[in-house]
Amino acid sequence: MATQEFSSFKREQKDLINLMPLQTGGILTDAAREALVEFGDGFSTCDFCLGNLCNITNPPIKKFAHELLPRFLGCDVATITHGAREAKFMVMHCLTNPGDTIIVDGNRHYTTVVAAERAELNIIEVPSSGYPEFKVNVADYIPLIEKHHPKLILLTYPDGNYGNLPDAKRLGGVAAKYNVPYILNGAYAVGRMPTSMMEIGADFIIGSAHKSMASAGPCGVLGMKKKWENILLRKSAVYKKKEVELLGCTVRGVPLITFMASFPYVKERVNHWDEQVAKAQWFSQELENLGLKQLGGKPHRHDLLHFDAPAFYEISQHVPERGYFLYKELKKRGIWGPQPGLAKSFKVSTFAASKEQLGFVIDSFKDILQKHHSKAV
Ligand SMILES: *Cc1c(COP(=O)(O)O)cnc(C)c1O
């Protein structure tokens, strides 16, 4: 193995117009990029630790975790996790026993299923309306709650496949009526759009810092009602300062410090969510004008967009690169977005790109279609 291979990592995608849904909300701010280098060394956040990560005052983790995050999430108590999935597992692990049943939406992320498997739970899914809108009607939780008496319910808000925002607040009313703890998985919401746990009426709110809060990650947040604090954040019998479910301390170093450094910017950017939605709707309409079909709810209310692209699929059947042609054509033009290899249907996010950049993306799609069409005839 050449040493070179492991001594000089390069990633050209970082200089392209980024439309990849996983990445658009996780791009670092300049402040975070500086903090990344400053705190790059292992355990660097722990210089002044007195035994509990969330009580460190230099850097101001205590203020961040105990004041800023709860206010931002509209919850009573917040803690830092390794990601959204770890937060989900933590709640499931604390509130259920193996063999218990939970109810989740049919658009749930795969990590919801894997977390539930790890906690040895039965999962009941509330089906979506299916093609093409894939909408989840939260009223459909009611008969399933009455039938299965779940220990927990979970809603994905929005889901990571279609960017649909179901009626989370209405489900809050249902959860209160049936007295069942309610997890709101906001991996694609918290840090992008205003999201308040109390307003929605959830018991838990979960965010992903590397997905939607401009952090290097892996890092997440878990917000909860005060009444869950003693269970979720219970301390070790042996080590009085260490939370059992967090295995003592969660993220140390770069994941957390970049999250904190970006936070003032993230807190501000959610106020511009209306502009993000308008941009996404405009982009979606322009691609539909080119013959693509947007899946999920319409008019769309999130920057995550999923398109069926029969014309691109048709092209992929006649070019040597097959499904990879779209990725290659876009890359040539400085655009990074649809998963390489996919052309028939793909997801993009308009969150990080300016309207001018998106205009260029639309023209590029038009170009690619015309170029291959004229070749075919
Ligand atoms: C990305 C995503 C996750 C996983 O987030 P991590 O922080 O990486 O665990 C969970 N749920 C949804 C809906 C997502 O889109």
mmCIF file of C-alpha atoms and ligand atoms in Angstrom:
data_model
loop_
_atom_site.group_PDB
_atom_site.id
_atom_site.type_symbol
_atom_site.label_atom_id
_atom_site.label_comp_id
_atom_site.label_asym_id
_atom_site.label_seq_id
_atom_site.Cartn_x
_atom_site.Cartn_y
_atom_site.Cartn_z
ATOM 1 C CA MET A 1 0.000 0.000 0.000
ATOM 2 C CA ALA A 2 1.460 3.351 -1.021
ATOM 3 C CA THR A 3 1.858 5.741 1.930
ATOM 4 C CA GLN A 4 0.530 8.451 -0.347
ATOM 5 C CA GLU A 5 -2.856 6.756 -0.317
ATOM 6 C CA PHE A 6 -3.219 7.468 3.376
ATOM 7 C CA SER A 7 -1.296 10.708 3.742
ATOM 8 C CA SER A 8 -3.071 13.011 1.365
ATOM 9 C CA PHE A 9 -6.839 12.766 1.403
ATOM 10 C CA LYS A 10 -8.619 14.884 -1.155
ATOM 11 C CA ARG A 11 -12.312 15.399 -1.808
ATOM 12 C CA GLU A 12 -13.205 17.396 -4.888
ATOM 13 C CA GLN A 13 -16.949 17.371 -4.100
ATOM 14 C CA LYS A 14 -16.419 20.044 -1.492
ATOM 15 C CA ASP A 15 -15.920 22.716 -4.156
ATOM 16 C CA LEU A 16 -19.005 21.832 -6.231
ATOM 17 C CA ILE A 17 -22.573 23.152 -6.004
ATOM 18 C CA ASN A 18 -23.895 20.730 -3.394
ATOM 19 C CA LEU A 19 -27.400 19.307 -3.777
ATOM 20 C CA MET A 20 -26.886 16.070 -1.847
ATOM 21 C CA PRO A 21 -29.654 15.923 0.773
ATOM 22 C CA LEU A 22 -27.444 14.258 3.383
ATOM 23 C CA GLN A 23 -24.907 17.049 3.126
ATOM 24 C CA THR A 24 -26.556 20.414 2.461
ATOM 25 C CA GLY A 25 -27.440 21.160 6.085
ATOM 26 C CA GLY A 26 -24.112 19.938 7.446
ATOM 27 C CA ILE A 27 -21.761 22.280 5.609
ATOM 28 C CA LEU A 28 -19.576 24.024 8.182
ATOM 29 C CA THR A 29 -19.529 27.742 8.857
ATOM 30 C CA ASP A 30 -16.162 29.526 8.753
ATOM 31 C CA ALA A 31 -16.226 29.692 12.552
ATOM 32 C CA ALA A 32 -16.744 25.930 12.745
ATOM 33 C CA ARG A 33 -13.939 25.306 10.257
ATOM 34 C CA GLU A 34 -11.581 27.280 12.501
ATOM 35 C CA ALA A 35 -12.780 25.491 15.626
ATOM 36 C CA LEU A 36 -12.268 22.195 13.802
ATOM 37 C CA VAL A 37 -8.545 22.790 13.555
ATOM 38 C CA GLU A 38 -8.226 24.406 16.995
ATOM 39 C CA PHE A 39 -9.934 21.439 18.686
ATOM 40 C CA GLY A 40 -8.714 18.721 16.319
ATOM 41 C CA ASP A 41 -6.671 16.917 18.945
ATOM 42 C CA GLY A 42 -8.342 14.100 20.858
ATOM 43 C CA PHE A 43 -10.161 14.949 24.081
ATOM 44 C CA SER A 44 -9.441 18.622 23.474
ATOM 45 C CA THR A 45 -12.837 19.696 24.816
ATOM 46 C CA CYS A 46 -12.034 18.061 28.135
ATOM 47 C CA ASP A 47 -9.224 20.363 29.352
ATOM 48 C CA PHE A 48 -11.379 21.654 32.201
ATOM 49 C CA CYS A 49 -13.773 18.753 32.723
ATOM 50 C CA LEU A 50 -14.904 18.099 36.282
ATOM 51 C CA GLY A 51 -16.509 14.802 35.450
ATOM 52 C CA ASN A 52 -19.519 15.639 33.300
ATOM 53 C CA LEU A 53 -19.334 16.721 29.663
ATOM 54 C CA CYS A 54 -22.461 18.902 29.732
ATOM 55 C CA ASN A 55 -21.146 20.804 32.764
ATOM 56 C CA ILE A 56 -17.897 21.987 31.178
ATOM 57 C CA THR A 57 -17.766 25.798 31.258
ATOM 58 C CA ASN A 58 -14.654 26.299 29.106
ATOM 59 C CA PRO A 59 -15.499 25.919 26.252
ATOM 60 C CA PRO A 60 -19.086 26.886 27.229
ATOM 61 C CA ILE A 61 -20.690 23.451 26.809
ATOM 62 C CA LYS A 62 -22.749 23.932 29.966
ATOM 63 C CA LYS A 63 -24.442 27.058 28.664
ATOM 64 C CA PHE A 64 -24.935 25.425 25.268
ATOM 65 C CA ALA A 65 -26.477 22.199 26.557
ATOM 66 C CA HIS A 66 -28.425 23.565 29.522
ATOM 67 C CA GLU A 67 -29.632 26.937 28.199
ATOM 68 C CA LEU A 68 -29.253 27.473 24.460
ATOM 69 C CA LEU A 69 -30.329 24.048 23.205
ATOM 70 C CA PRO A 70 -33.490 23.683 25.342
ATOM 71 C CA ARG A 71 -34.601 27.166 24.268
ATOM 72 C CA PHE A 72 -33.868 26.386 20.623
ATOM 73 C CA LEU A 73 -35.707 23.051 20.720
ATOM 74 C CA GLY A 74 -38.635 24.304 22.785
ATOM 75 C CA CYS A 75 -38.041 21.618 25.403
ATOM 76 C CA ASP A 76 -37.239 21.453 29.132
ATOM 77 C CA VAL A 77 -34.020 19.435 29.111
ATOM 78 C CA ALA A 78 -31.549 18.636 26.332
ATOM 79 C CA THR A 79 -28.497 16.461 25.965
ATOM 80 C CA ILE A 80 -25.869 15.761 23.330
ATOM 81 C CA THR A 81 -25.810 12.391 21.568
ATOM 82 C CA HIS A 82 -23.719 10.857 18.801
ATOM 83 C CA GLY A 83 -26.537 11.361 16.336
ATOM 84 C CA ALA A 84 -30.262 11.045 15.768
ATOM 85 C CA ARG A 85 -30.109 7.244 15.770
ATOM 86 C CA GLU A 86 -28.370 7.076 19.151
ATOM 87 C CA ALA A 87 -31.011 9.428 20.562
ATOM 88 C CA LYS A 88 -33.801 7.194 19.256
ATOM 89 C CA PHE A 89 -32.184 4.080 20.677
ATOM 90 C CA MET A 90 -31.668 5.809 24.016
ATOM 91 C CA VAL A 91 -35.365 6.657 24.359
ATOM 92 C CA MET A 92 -36.459 3.196 23.220
ATOM 93 C CA HIS A 93 -34.009 1.517 25.573
ATOM 94 C CA CYS A 94 -35.216 3.570 28.545
ATOM 95 C CA LEU A 95 -38.961 3.372 27.992
ATOM 96 C CA THR A 96 -39.500 -0.162 26.762
ATOM 97 C CA ASN A 97 -38.720 -3.769 27.522
ATOM 98 C CA PRO A 98 -37.820 -6.392 24.918
ATOM 99 C CA GLY A 99 -40.977 -7.659 23.245
ATOM 100 C CA ASP A 100 -42.866 -4.374 23.630
ATOM 101 C CA THR A 101 -44.560 -2.737 20.673
ATOM 102 C CA ILE A 102 -43.988 0.737 19.218
ATOM 103 C CA ILE A 103 -45.819 2.500 16.399
ATOM 104 C CA VAL A 104 -43.939 4.489 13.766
ATOM 105 C CA ASP A 105 -44.810 6.118 10.437
ATOM 106 C CA GLY A 106 -44.337 4.170 7.203
ATOM 107 C CA ASN A 107 -41.801 6.762 6.001
ATOM 108 C CA ARG A 108 -39.529 6.112 8.995
ATOM 109 C CA HIS A 109 -35.761 6.195 8.520
ATOM 110 C CA TYR A 110 -33.954 2.869 8.499
ATOM 111 C CA THR A 111 -32.205 3.838 11.744
ATOM 112 C CA THR A 112 -35.584 3.826 13.502
ATOM 113 C CA VAL A 113 -35.983 0.178 12.589
ATOM 114 C CA VAL A 114 -32.426 -0.749 13.517
ATOM 115 C CA ALA A 115 -32.670 1.087 16.851
ATOM 116 C CA ALA A 116 -35.907 -0.771 17.596
ATOM 117 C CA GLU A 117 -34.292 -4.083 16.643
ATOM 118 C CA ARG A 118 -31.426 -3.364 19.013
ATOM 119 C CA ALA A 119 -33.984 -2.721 21.758
ATOM 120 C CA GLU A 120 -35.801 -5.937 20.693
ATOM 121 C CA LEU A 121 -39.118 -4.223 19.960
ATOM 122 C CA ASN A 122 -42.004 -5.061 17.668
ATOM 123 C CA ILE A 123 -42.577 -2.316 15.145
ATOM 124 C CA ILE A 124 -45.996 -1.473 13.766
ATOM 125 C CA GLU A 125 -45.983 0.928 10.830
ATOM 126 C CA VAL A 126 -48.659 3.425 9.878
ATOM 127 C CA PRO A 127 -48.731 3.092 6.090
ATOM 128 C CA SER A 128 -48.347 6.124 3.843
ATOM 129 C CA SER A 129 -50.716 6.894 0.979
ATOM 130 C CA GLY A 130 -48.142 5.383 -1.440
ATOM 131 C CA TYR A 131 -47.148 6.627 -4.894
ATOM 132 C CA PRO A 132 -46.872 9.456 -5.785
ATOM 133 C CA GLU A 133 -47.404 11.527 -2.614
ATOM 134 C CA PHE A 134 -46.467 9.036 0.121
ATOM 135 C CA LYS A 135 -48.355 11.075 2.712
ATOM 136 C CA VAL A 136 -48.748 9.942 6.299
ATOM 137 C CA ASN A 137 -52.110 10.728 7.862
ATOM 138 C CA VAL A 138 -51.506 10.925 11.614
ATOM 139 C CA ALA A 139 -55.157 10.021 12.319
ATOM 140 C CA ASP A 140 -54.180 6.517 11.182
ATOM 141 C CA TYR A 141 -52.166 6.134 14.403
ATOM 142 C CA ILE A 142 -55.390 6.083 16.431
ATOM 143 C CA PRO A 143 -56.822 2.635 15.567
ATOM 144 C CA LEU A 144 -53.330 1.128 15.849
ATOM 145 C CA ILE A 145 -52.787 2.700 19.272
ATOM 146 C CA GLU A 146 -56.147 1.326 20.420
ATOM 147 C CA LYS A 147 -55.320 -2.115 19.108
ATOM 148 C CA HIS A 148 -51.662 -2.504 20.130
ATOM 149 C CA HIS A 149 -51.238 -0.289 23.229
ATOM 150 C CA PRO A 150 -47.719 0.781 22.212
ATOM 151 C CA LYS A 151 -45.058 1.877 24.686
ATOM 152 C CA LEU A 152 -43.968 4.662 22.337
ATOM 153 C CA ILE A 153 -44.983 6.328 19.115
ATOM 154 C CA LEU A 154 -42.590 7.983 16.686
ATOM 155 C CA LEU A 155 -43.103 10.384 13.802
ATOM 156 C CA THR A 156 -40.477 11.265 11.179
ATOM 157 C CA TYR A 157 -40.690 14.996 10.512
ATOM 158 C CA PRO A 158 -39.974 15.307 7.657
ATOM 159 C CA ASP A 159 -39.051 11.886 6.314
ATOM 160 C CA GLY A 160 -35.749 11.491 4.493
ATOM 161 C CA ASN A 161 -37.190 10.053 1.303
ATOM 162 C CA TYR A 162 -39.870 12.499 0.173
ATOM 163 C CA GLY A 163 -39.444 15.477 2.504
ATOM 164 C CA ASN A 164 -43.083 15.256 3.654
ATOM 165 C CA LEU A 165 -44.118 17.125 6.792
ATOM 166 C CA PRO A 166 -47.031 15.284 8.425
ATOM 167 C CA ASP A 167 -49.298 16.963 10.982
ATOM 168 C CA ALA A 168 -46.977 16.541 13.979
ATOM 169 C CA LYS A 169 -49.023 18.799 16.221
ATOM 170 C CA ARG A 170 -52.176 16.804 15.661
ATOM 171 C CA LEU A 171 -50.277 13.672 16.652
ATOM 172 C CA GLY A 172 -49.260 15.530 19.812
ATOM 173 C CA GLY A 173 -52.963 15.754 20.687
ATOM 174 C CA VAL A 174 -53.389 12.043 20.016
ATOM 175 C CA ALA A 175 -50.368 11.168 22.186
ATOM 176 C CA ALA A 176 -51.761 13.252 25.058
ATOM 177 C CA LYS A 177 -55.201 11.689 24.762
ATOM 178 C CA TYR A 178 -53.855 8.134 24.853
ATOM 179 C CA ASN A 179 -51.071 9.013 27.278
ATOM 180 C CA VAL A 180 -48.361 7.460 25.102
ATOM 181 C CA PRO A 181 -44.837 8.963 24.924
ATOM 182 C CA TYR A 182 -44.193 10.590 21.544
ATOM 183 C CA ILE A 183 -40.813 10.908 19.788
ATOM 184 C CA LEU A 184 -40.476 13.511 17.052
ATOM 185 C CA ASN A 185 -37.576 12.579 14.767
ATOM 186 C CA GLY A 186 -36.552 15.955 13.372
ATOM 187 C CA ALA A 187 -33.230 14.946 11.747
ATOM 188 C CA TYR A 188 -34.213 16.933 8.645
ATOM 189 C CA ALA A 189 -36.047 19.700 10.553
ATOM 190 C CA VAL A 190 -34.078 20.852 13.604
ATOM 191 C CA GLY A 191 -31.531 23.415 12.387
ATOM 192 C CA ARG A 192 -33.294 23.995 9.068
ATOM 193 C CA MET A 193 -36.791 25.123 10.058
ATOM 194 C CA PRO A 194 -38.356 26.398 13.290
ATOM 195 C CA THR A 195 -39.268 23.297 15.322
ATOM 196 C CA SER A 196 -40.590 23.438 18.878
ATOM 197 C CA MET A 197 -41.191 20.292 20.889
ATOM 198 C CA MET A 198 -43.678 21.994 23.234
ATOM 199 C CA GLU A 199 -45.662 23.535 20.415
ATOM 200 C CA ILE A 200 -45.947 20.156 18.725
ATOM 201 C CA GLY A 201 -46.754 18.409 21.987
ATOM 202 C CA ALA A 202 -44.066 15.724 21.738
ATOM 203 C CA ASP A 203 -42.280 14.169 24.713
ATOM 204 C CA PHE A 204 -38.961 13.949 22.875
ATOM 205 C CA ILE A 205 -37.411 15.888 20.019
ATOM 206 C CA ILE A 206 -34.414 14.574 18.105
ATOM 207 C CA GLY A 207 -32.031 16.395 15.791
ATOM 208 C CA SER A 208 -28.930 15.463 13.807
ATOM 209 C CA ALA A 209 -26.127 18.025 13.993
ATOM 210 C CA HIS A 210 -24.195 16.714 10.970
ATOM 211 C CA LYS A 211 -27.422 16.445 8.938
ATOM 212 C CA SER A 212 -29.006 19.799 9.687
ATOM 213 C CA MET A 213 -26.940 21.885 12.110
ATOM 214 C CA ALA A 214 -23.689 22.670 10.288
ATOM 215 C CA SER A 215 -21.576 20.333 12.443
ATOM 216 C CA ALA A 216 -18.783 17.962 11.423
ATOM 217 C CA GLY A 217 -20.514 15.303 13.526
ATOM 218 C CA PRO A 218 -21.238 12.646 14.301
ATOM 219 C CA CYS A 219 -23.409 14.537 16.726
ATOM 220 C CA GLY A 220 -27.064 14.842 17.637
ATOM 221 C CA VAL A 221 -29.434 16.334 20.154
ATOM 222 C CA LEU A 222 -32.154 14.872 22.302
ATOM 223 C CA GLY A 223 -34.650 17.224 23.924
ATOM 224 C CA MET A 224 -37.272 16.039 26.384
ATOM 225 C CA LYS A 225 -39.931 17.015 28.880
ATOM 226 C CA LYS A 226 -38.706 17.461 32.430
ATOM 227 C CA LYS A 227 -40.615 14.387 33.557
ATOM 228 C CA TRP A 228 -38.311 12.106 31.554
ATOM 229 C CA GLU A 229 -35.047 13.535 32.851
ATOM 230 C CA ASN A 230 -34.733 11.171 35.819
ATOM 231 C CA ILE A 231 -35.106 8.156 33.563
ATOM 232 C CA LEU A 232 -33.182 9.230 30.469
ATOM 233 C CA LEU A 233 -30.350 10.995 32.263
ATOM 234 C CA ARG A 234 -30.158 8.819 35.366
ATOM 235 C CA LYS A 235 -26.717 8.688 36.966
ATOM 236 C CA SER A 236 -24.495 5.697 37.557
ATOM 237 C CA ALA A 237 -24.689 4.175 41.035
ATOM 238 C CA VAL A 238 -20.910 3.975 41.092
ATOM 239 C CA TYR A 239 -19.904 7.152 39.266
ATOM 240 C CA LYS A 240 -22.268 9.819 40.528
ATOM 241 C CA LYS A 241 -21.538 12.335 37.774
ATOM 242 C CA LYS A 242 -21.913 9.932 34.854
ATOM 243 C CA GLU A 243 -25.149 9.333 32.959
ATOM 244 C CA VAL A 244 -25.673 5.626 32.303
ATOM 245 C CA GLU A 245 -27.477 5.967 28.971
ATOM 246 C CA LEU A 246 -24.744 8.241 27.634
ATOM 247 C CA LEU A 247 -22.086 5.754 28.799
ATOM 248 C CA GLY A 248 -20.644 8.533 30.914
ATOM 249 C CA CYS A 249 -19.988 11.115 28.215
ATOM 250 C CA THR A 250 -21.051 11.367 24.611
ATOM 251 C CA VAL A 251 -19.303 13.385 21.931
ATOM 252 C CA ARG A 252 -16.032 14.999 22.828
ATOM 253 C CA GLY A 253 -13.949 17.239 20.580
ATOM 254 C CA VAL A 254 -14.614 18.165 16.980
ATOM 255 C CA PRO A 255 -18.226 16.944 16.611
ATOM 256 C CA LEU A 256 -19.395 19.101 19.498
ATOM 257 C CA ILE A 257 -17.138 22.126 19.083
ATOM 258 C CA THR A 258 -18.117 22.558 15.412
ATOM 259 C CA PHE A 259 -21.773 22.213 16.411
ATOM 260 C CA MET A 260 -21.335 24.965 19.014
ATOM 261 C CA ALA A 261 -19.344 27.229 16.705
ATOM 262 C CA SER A 262 -22.052 27.021 14.020
ATOM 263 C CA PHE A 263 -24.928 27.389 16.452
ATOM 264 C CA PRO A 264 -25.415 31.205 16.303
ATOM 265 C CA TYR A 265 -25.634 30.926 12.519
ATOM 266 C CA VAL A 266 -27.972 27.922 12.644
ATOM 267 C CA LYS A 267 -30.230 29.638 15.166
ATOM 268 C CA GLU A 268 -30.529 32.591 12.820
ATOM 269 C CA ARG A 269 -30.990 30.632 9.605
ATOM 270 C CA VAL A 270 -34.181 28.890 10.705
ATOM 271 C CA ASN A 271 -35.838 32.332 10.578
ATOM 272 C CA HIS A 272 -35.402 32.260 6.798
ATOM 273 C CA TRP A 273 -37.253 28.986 6.304
ATOM 274 C CA ASP A 274 -39.991 30.626 4.187
ATOM 275 C CA GLU A 275 -37.355 31.618 1.640
ATOM 276 C CA GLN A 276 -36.044 28.050 1.604
ATOM 277 C CA VAL A 277 -39.507 26.667 0.920
ATOM 278 C CA ALA A 278 -40.144 29.196 -1.866
ATOM 279 C CA LYS A 279 -36.803 28.280 -3.464
ATOM 280 C CA ALA A 280 -37.582 24.548 -3.303
ATOM 281 C CA GLN A 281 -41.039 25.028 -4.828
ATOM 282 C CA TRP A 282 -39.676 27.125 -7.659
ATOM 283 C CA PHE A 283 -36.923 24.582 -8.388
ATOM 284 C CA SER A 284 -39.411 21.720 -8.327
ATOM 285 C CA GLN A 285 -41.704 23.474 -10.796
ATOM 286 C CA GLU A 286 -38.799 24.196 -13.150
ATOM 287 C CA LEU A 287 -37.730 20.536 -13.173
ATOM 288 C CA GLU A 288 -41.328 19.440 -13.720
ATOM 289 C CA ASN A 289 -41.405 21.776 -16.721
ATOM 290 C CA LEU A 290 -38.530 19.674 -18.089
ATOM 291 C CA GLY A 291 -40.611 16.489 -17.748
ATOM 292 C CA LEU A 292 -39.457 15.280 -14.331
ATOM 293 C CA LYS A 293 -42.061 14.386 -11.733
ATOM 294 C CA GLN A 294 -41.735 15.454 -8.109
ATOM 295 C CA LEU A 295 -42.872 12.812 -5.634
ATOM 296 C CA GLY A 296 -44.125 13.613 -2.137
ATOM 297 C CA GLY A 297 -46.557 16.328 -1.084
ATOM 298 C CA LYS A 298 -47.344 19.309 -3.302
ATOM 299 C CA PRO A 299 -46.886 22.193 -3.035
ATOM 300 C CA HIS A 300 -43.753 20.961 -1.341
ATOM 301 C CA ARG A 301 -42.868 22.351 2.083
ATOM 302 C CA HIS A 302 -39.256 21.220 2.458
ATOM 303 C CA ASP A 303 -35.941 21.510 0.587
ATOM 304 C CA LEU A 304 -35.628 17.729 0.216
ATOM 305 C CA LEU A 305 -37.076 16.819 -3.180
ATOM 306 C CA HIS A 306 -37.477 13.414 -4.792
ATOM 307 C CA PHE A 307 -37.955 13.218 -8.564
ATOM 308 C CA ASP A 308 -38.953 10.514 -10.976
ATOM 309 C CA ALA A 309 -36.952 11.114 -14.142
ATOM 310 C CA PRO A 310 -38.171 8.808 -16.940
ATOM 311 C CA ALA A 311 -36.295 10.829 -19.592
ATOM 312 C CA PHE A 312 -32.985 10.360 -17.777
ATOM 313 C CA TYR A 313 -33.729 6.680 -17.331
ATOM 314 C CA GLU A 314 -34.349 6.376 -21.060
ATOM 315 C CA ILE A 315 -30.963 7.991 -21.780
ATOM 316 C CA SER A 316 -29.226 5.709 -19.273
ATOM 317 C CA GLN A 317 -30.372 2.699 -21.321
ATOM 318 C CA HIS A 318 -28.450 3.943 -24.363
ATOM 319 C CA VAL A 319 -25.172 5.290 -22.993
ATOM 320 C CA PRO A 320 -22.093 3.288 -21.956
ATOM 321 C CA GLU A 321 -22.022 4.910 -18.489
ATOM 322 C CA ARG A 322 -25.569 3.618 -17.854
ATOM 323 C CA GLY A 323 -26.999 5.156 -14.670
ATOM 324 C CA TYR A 324 -23.726 6.947 -13.952
ATOM 325 C CA PHE A 325 -24.088 9.273 -16.952
ATOM 326 C CA LEU A 326 -26.133 11.795 -14.971
ATOM 327 C CA TYR A 327 -23.563 12.039 -12.187
ATOM 328 C CA LYS A 328 -20.792 12.472 -14.774
ATOM 329 C CA GLU A 329 -22.657 15.104 -16.786
ATOM 330 C CA LEU A 330 -23.435 17.083 -13.634
ATOM 331 C CA LYS A 331 -19.903 16.784 -12.282
ATOM 332 C CA LYS A 332 -18.501 18.188 -15.522
ATOM 333 C CA ARG A 333 -20.641 21.250 -14.822
ATOM 334 C CA GLY A 334 -19.554 21.557 -11.194
ATOM 335 C CA ILE A 335 -22.700 20.066 -9.656
ATOM 336 C CA TRP A 336 -22.815 17.346 -6.987
ATOM 337 C CA GLY A 337 -26.137 15.906 -5.924
ATOM 338 C CA PRO A 338 -27.997 12.844 -7.149
ATOM 339 C CA GLN A 339 -26.436 9.642 -5.801
ATOM 340 C CA PRO A 340 -23.911 8.412 -8.422
ATOM 341 C CA GLY A 341 -25.479 5.555 -10.382
ATOM 342 C CA LEU A 342 -29.045 6.769 -10.057
ATOM 343 C CA ALA A 343 -30.892 8.346 -12.976
ATOM 344 C CA LYS A 344 -34.396 6.856 -12.908
ATOM 345 C CA SER A 345 -35.342 8.636 -9.732
ATOM 346 C CA PHE A 346 -33.198 10.668 -7.400
ATOM 347 C CA LYS A 347 -33.229 13.031 -4.437
ATOM 348 C CA VAL A 348 -31.803 16.527 -4.223
ATOM 349 C CA SER A 349 -31.859 19.306 -1.654
ATOM 350 C CA THR A 350 -32.010 22.982 -2.525
ATOM 351 C CA PHE A 351 -30.981 24.087 0.973
ATOM 352 C CA ALA A 352 -27.337 25.099 0.412
ATOM 353 C CA ALA A 353 -27.496 26.428 -3.157
ATOM 354 C CA SER A 354 -28.388 30.022 -4.007
ATOM 355 C CA LYS A 355 -31.164 30.781 -6.452
ATOM 356 C CA GLU A 356 -28.532 31.698 -9.049
ATOM 357 C CA GLN A 357 -26.784 28.378 -8.579
ATOM 358 C CA LEU A 358 -30.094 26.553 -8.849
ATOM 359 C CA GLY A 359 -30.807 28.441 -12.076
ATOM 360 C CA PHE A 360 -27.541 27.054 -13.405
ATOM 361 C CA VAL A 361 -28.545 23.558 -12.241
ATOM 362 C CA ILE A 362 -31.883 23.822 -14.080
ATOM 363 C CA ASP A 363 -30.109 24.967 -17.265
ATOM 364 C CA SER A 364 -27.689 22.075 -16.884
ATOM 365 C CA PHE A 365 -30.515 19.534 -16.659
ATOM 366 C CA LYS A 366 -32.017 21.126 -19.767
ATOM 367 C CA ASP A 367 -28.653 20.939 -21.565
ATOM 368 C CA ILE A 368 -28.109 17.300 -20.667
ATOM 369 C CA LEU A 369 -31.576 16.334 -21.892
ATOM 370 C CA GLN A 370 -31.146 18.229 -25.160
ATOM 371 C CA LYS A 371 -27.661 16.902 -25.815
ATOM 372 C CA HIS A 372 -28.688 13.257 -25.441
ATOM 373 C CA HIS A 373 -32.000 13.750 -27.165
ATOM 374 C CA SER A 374 -30.392 15.228 -30.278
ATOM 375 C CA LYS A 375 -27.911 12.315 -30.236
ATOM 376 C CA ALA A 376 -30.743 9.810 -30.193
ATOM 377 C CA VAL A 377 -32.504 11.276 -33.252
HETATM 378 C C1 LIG B 1 -30.260 11.216 8.421
HETATM 379 C C2 LIG B 1 -31.413 10.729 9.215
HETATM 380 C C3 LIG B 1 -31.218 10.010 10.397
HETATM 381 C C4 LIG B 1 -29.856 9.608 10.887
HETATM 382 O O1 LIG B 1 -29.200 10.661 11.487
HETATM 383 P P1 LIG B 1 -27.887 10.392 12.353
HETATM 384 O O2 LIG B 1 -27.699 11.651 13.114
HETATM 385 O O3 LIG B 1 -26.779 10.143 11.373
HETATM 386 O O4 LIG B 1 -28.148 9.212 13.209
HETATM 387 C C5 LIG B 1 -32.316 9.651 11.137
HETATM 388 N N1 LIG B 1 -33.551 9.964 10.725
HETATM 389 C C6 LIG B 1 -33.795 10.629 9.588
HETATM 390 C C7 LIG B 1 -35.186 10.970 9.196
HETATM 391 C C8 LIG B 1 -32.729 11.035 8.798
HETATM 392 O O5 LIG B 1 -32.981 11.675 7.651
#
